[in-house]
Short mmCIF file of C-alpha atoms in Angstrom, two decimals:
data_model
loop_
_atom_site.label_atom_id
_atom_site.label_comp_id
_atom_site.label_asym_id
_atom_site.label_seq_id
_atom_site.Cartn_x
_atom_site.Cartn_y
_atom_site.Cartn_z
CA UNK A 1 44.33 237.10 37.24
CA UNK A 2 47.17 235.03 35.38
CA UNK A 3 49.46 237.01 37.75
CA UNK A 4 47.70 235.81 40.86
CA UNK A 5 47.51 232.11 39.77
CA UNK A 6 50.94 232.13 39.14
CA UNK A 7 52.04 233.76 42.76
CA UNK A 8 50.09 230.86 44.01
CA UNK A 9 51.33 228.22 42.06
CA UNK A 10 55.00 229.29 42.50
CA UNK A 11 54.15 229.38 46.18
CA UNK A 12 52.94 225.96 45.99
CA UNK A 13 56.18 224.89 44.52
CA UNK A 14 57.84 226.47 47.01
CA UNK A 15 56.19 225.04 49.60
CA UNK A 16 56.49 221.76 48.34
CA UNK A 17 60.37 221.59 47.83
CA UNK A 18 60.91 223.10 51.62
CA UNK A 19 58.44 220.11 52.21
CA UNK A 20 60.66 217.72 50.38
CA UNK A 21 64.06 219.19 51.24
CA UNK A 22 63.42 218.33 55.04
CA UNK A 23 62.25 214.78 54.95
CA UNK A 24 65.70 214.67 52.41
CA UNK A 25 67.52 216.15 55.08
CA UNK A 26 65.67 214.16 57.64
CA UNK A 27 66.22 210.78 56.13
CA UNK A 28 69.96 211.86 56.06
CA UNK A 29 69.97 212.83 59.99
CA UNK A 30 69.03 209.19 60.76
CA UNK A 31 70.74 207.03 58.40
CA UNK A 32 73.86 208.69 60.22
CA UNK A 33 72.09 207.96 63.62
CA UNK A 34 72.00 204.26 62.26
CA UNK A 35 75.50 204.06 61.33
CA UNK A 36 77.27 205.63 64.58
CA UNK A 37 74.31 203.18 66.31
CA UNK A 38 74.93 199.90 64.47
CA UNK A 39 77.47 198.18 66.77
CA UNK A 40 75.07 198.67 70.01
CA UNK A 41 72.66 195.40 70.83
CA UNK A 42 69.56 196.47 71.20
CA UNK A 43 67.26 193.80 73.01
CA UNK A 44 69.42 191.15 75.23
CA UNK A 45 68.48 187.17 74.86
CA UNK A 46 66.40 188.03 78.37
CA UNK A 47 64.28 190.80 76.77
CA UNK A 48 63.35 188.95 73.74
CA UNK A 49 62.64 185.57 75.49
CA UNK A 50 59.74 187.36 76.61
CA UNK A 51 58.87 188.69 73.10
CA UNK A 52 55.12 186.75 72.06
CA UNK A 53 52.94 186.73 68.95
CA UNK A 54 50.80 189.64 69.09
CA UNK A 55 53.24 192.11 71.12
CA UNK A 56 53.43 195.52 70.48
CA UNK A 57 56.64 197.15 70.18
CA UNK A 58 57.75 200.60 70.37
CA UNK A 59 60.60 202.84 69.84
CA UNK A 60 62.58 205.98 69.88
CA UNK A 61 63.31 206.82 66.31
CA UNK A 62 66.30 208.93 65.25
CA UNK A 63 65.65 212.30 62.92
CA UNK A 64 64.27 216.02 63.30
CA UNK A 65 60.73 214.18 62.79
CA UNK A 66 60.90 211.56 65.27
CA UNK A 67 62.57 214.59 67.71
CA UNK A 68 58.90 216.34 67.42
CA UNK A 69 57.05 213.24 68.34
CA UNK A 70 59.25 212.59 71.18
CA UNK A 71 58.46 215.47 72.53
CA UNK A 72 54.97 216.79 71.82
CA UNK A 73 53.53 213.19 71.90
CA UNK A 74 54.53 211.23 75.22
CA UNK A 75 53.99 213.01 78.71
CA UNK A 76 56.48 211.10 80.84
CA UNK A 77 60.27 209.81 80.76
CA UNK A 78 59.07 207.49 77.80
CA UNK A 79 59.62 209.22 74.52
CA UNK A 80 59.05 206.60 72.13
CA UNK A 81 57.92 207.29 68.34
CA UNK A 82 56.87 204.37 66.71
CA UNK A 83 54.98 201.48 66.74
CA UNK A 84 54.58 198.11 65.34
CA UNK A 85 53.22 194.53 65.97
CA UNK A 86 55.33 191.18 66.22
CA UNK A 87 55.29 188.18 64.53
CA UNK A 88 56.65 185.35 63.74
CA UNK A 89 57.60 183.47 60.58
CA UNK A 90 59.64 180.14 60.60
CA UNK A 91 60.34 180.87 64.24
CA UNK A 92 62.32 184.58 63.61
CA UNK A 93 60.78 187.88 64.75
CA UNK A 94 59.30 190.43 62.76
CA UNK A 95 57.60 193.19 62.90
CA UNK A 96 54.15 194.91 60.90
CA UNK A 97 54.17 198.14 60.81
CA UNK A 98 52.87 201.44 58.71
CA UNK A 99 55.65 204.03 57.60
CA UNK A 100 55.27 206.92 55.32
CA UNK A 101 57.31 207.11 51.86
CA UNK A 102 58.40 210.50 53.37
CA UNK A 103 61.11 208.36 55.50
CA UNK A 104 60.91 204.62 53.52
CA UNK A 105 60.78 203.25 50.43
CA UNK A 106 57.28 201.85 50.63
CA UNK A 107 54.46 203.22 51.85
CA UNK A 108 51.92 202.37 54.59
CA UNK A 109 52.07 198.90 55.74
CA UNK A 110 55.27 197.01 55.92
CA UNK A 111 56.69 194.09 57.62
CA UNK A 112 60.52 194.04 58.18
CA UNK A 113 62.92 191.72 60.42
CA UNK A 114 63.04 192.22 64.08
CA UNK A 115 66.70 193.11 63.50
CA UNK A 116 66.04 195.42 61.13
CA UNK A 117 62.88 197.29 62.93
CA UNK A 118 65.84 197.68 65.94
CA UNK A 119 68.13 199.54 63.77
CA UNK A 120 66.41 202.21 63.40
CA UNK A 121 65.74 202.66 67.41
CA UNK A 122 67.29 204.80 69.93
CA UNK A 123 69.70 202.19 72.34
CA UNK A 124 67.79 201.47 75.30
CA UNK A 125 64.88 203.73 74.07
CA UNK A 126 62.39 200.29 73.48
CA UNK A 127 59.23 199.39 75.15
CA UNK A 128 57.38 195.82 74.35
CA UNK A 129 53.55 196.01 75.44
CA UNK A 130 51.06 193.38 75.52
CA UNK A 131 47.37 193.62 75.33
CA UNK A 132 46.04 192.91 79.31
CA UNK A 133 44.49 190.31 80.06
CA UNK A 134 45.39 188.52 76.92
CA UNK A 135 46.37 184.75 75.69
CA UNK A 136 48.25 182.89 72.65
CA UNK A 137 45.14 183.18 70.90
CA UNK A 138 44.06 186.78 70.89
CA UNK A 139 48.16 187.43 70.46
CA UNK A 140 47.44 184.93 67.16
CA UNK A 141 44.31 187.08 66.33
CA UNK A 142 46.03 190.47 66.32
CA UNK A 143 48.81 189.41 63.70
CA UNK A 144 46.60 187.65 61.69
CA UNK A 145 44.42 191.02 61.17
CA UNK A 146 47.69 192.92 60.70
CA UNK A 147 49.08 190.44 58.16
CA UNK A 148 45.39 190.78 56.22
CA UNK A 149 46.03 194.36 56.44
CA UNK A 150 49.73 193.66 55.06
CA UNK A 151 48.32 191.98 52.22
CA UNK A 152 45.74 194.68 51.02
CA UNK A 153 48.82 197.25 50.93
CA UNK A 154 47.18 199.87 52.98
CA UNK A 155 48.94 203.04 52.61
CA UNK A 156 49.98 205.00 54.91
CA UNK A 157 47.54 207.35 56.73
CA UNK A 158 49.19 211.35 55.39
CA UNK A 159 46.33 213.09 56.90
CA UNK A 160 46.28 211.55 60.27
CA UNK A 161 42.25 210.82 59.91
CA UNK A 162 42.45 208.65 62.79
CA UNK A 163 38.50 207.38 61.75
CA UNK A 164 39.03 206.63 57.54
CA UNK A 165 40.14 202.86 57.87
CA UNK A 166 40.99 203.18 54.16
CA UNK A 167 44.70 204.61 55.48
CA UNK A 168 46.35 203.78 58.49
CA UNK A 169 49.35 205.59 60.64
CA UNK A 170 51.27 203.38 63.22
CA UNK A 171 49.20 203.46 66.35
CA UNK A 172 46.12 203.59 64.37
CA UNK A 173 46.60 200.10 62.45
CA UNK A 174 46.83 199.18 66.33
CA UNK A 175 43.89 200.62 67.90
CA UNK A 176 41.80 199.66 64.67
CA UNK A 177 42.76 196.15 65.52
CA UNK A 178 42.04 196.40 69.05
CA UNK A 179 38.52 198.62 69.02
CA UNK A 180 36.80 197.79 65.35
CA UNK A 181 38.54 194.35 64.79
CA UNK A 182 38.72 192.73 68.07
CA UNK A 183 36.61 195.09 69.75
CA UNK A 184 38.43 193.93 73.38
CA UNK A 185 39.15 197.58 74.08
CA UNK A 186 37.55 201.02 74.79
CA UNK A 187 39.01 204.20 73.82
CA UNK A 188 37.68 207.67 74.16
CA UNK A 189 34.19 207.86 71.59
CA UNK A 190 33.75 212.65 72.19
CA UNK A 191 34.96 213.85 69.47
CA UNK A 192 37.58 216.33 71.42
CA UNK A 193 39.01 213.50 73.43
CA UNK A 194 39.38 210.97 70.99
CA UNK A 195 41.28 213.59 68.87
CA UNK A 196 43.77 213.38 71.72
CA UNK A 197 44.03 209.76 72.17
CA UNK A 198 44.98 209.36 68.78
CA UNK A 199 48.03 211.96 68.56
CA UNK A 200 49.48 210.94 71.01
CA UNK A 201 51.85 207.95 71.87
CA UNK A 202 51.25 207.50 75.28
CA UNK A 203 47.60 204.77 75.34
CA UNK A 204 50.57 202.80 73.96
CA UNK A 205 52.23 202.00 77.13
CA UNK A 206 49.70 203.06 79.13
CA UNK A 207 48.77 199.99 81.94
CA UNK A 208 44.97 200.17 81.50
CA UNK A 209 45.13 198.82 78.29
CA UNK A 210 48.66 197.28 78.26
CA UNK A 211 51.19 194.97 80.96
CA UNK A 212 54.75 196.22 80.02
CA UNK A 213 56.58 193.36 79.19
CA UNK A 214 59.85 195.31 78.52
CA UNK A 215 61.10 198.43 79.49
CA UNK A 216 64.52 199.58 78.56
CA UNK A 217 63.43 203.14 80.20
CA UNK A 218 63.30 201.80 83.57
CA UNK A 219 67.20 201.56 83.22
CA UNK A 220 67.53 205.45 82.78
CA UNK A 221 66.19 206.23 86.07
#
């Protein structure tokens, strides 16, 4: 028996460090991304003149994680990542958004400066959505719920259970907003399809929710 329990627990350990050893290796991939990126403007004066409070912005991260998402979770030329919610503070952008402490320093909810959020994104590789149909105040509604979210420290959803409010991954802080909060949008409610809306990036720029205010893809084509 003691044999057994330590096979597992030994495999356990094992299985943690290869866990470990690739976000390590991870986080290394895209700090270089950053640096060999860091010269290279990524939203012109013209793209962020249309920026308003309560956008959504998305992006193409760097890293072996953000490779997986880009692939597995879009379904067109788009291959964004990420996701997070302008705002504004003394009139300079910034952005709300939930991160895991697998690739940050904090986890769950986090607000960083525009210029910051866009260092970590793919040149040309950004998309900025905003909710259809939508005015200043509903724009002023959706940061205020992500800034109360801010400011309870929600951590960051690990076990992607898209329905347990008490932990919330990018998109999800979103679509809580939008649904539960707001409730100015319906999403898929069967179980099977709802499973799907949530992995995947695309609702995010997709028109029957959103108008595309910016979209650096368009250029690639």
């Amino acid at each position: 028996m003691k044999k057994i329990l330590l096979y597992f627990v030994m495999l356990f350990l094992l299985a943690f460090t290869i866990y470990k050893a690739f976000f390590y290796f991870d986080r290394k991939s895209e700090q270089a991304a950053i640096v060999k990126n860091e010269a290279i403007t990524r939203l012109s004066p013209a793209e962020i003149s249309q920026i308003k409070e309560g956008d959504f912005i998305l992006r193409r991260g760097f890293g072996f994680f953000s490779d997986y998402i880009s692939e597995e979770l879009n379904d067109s030329i788009i291959d964004v990542t990420h996701a997070g919610i302008i705002t504004k503070r003394n009139d300079s952008l910034f952005v709300i958004h939930s991160l895991s402490s697998d690739v940050t320093d904090i986890d769950g909810l986090q607000i960083q400066p525009l210029k910051t959020f866009l260092r970590y994104s793919f040149p040309e590789k950004i998309v900025i959505t905003r909710l259809r149909n939508s005015d200043p105040e509903i724009g002023l509604k959706i940061t205020s719920l992500a800034k109360n979210y801010l400011q309870k420290h929600i951590p960051f959803d690990h076990k992607g259970n898209y329905d347990d409010d008490s932990e919330l991954f990018c998109t999800e802080m979103i679509w809580k907003i939008l649904e539960k909060d707001l409730k100015c949008v319906k999403i898929p409610t069967e179980a099977e399809a709802r499973k799907k809306f949530f992995y995947s990036m695309t609702p995010m720029y997709d028109t029957t929710y959103f108008d595309i205010k910016v979209n650096q893809y368009l250029k690639n084509k």
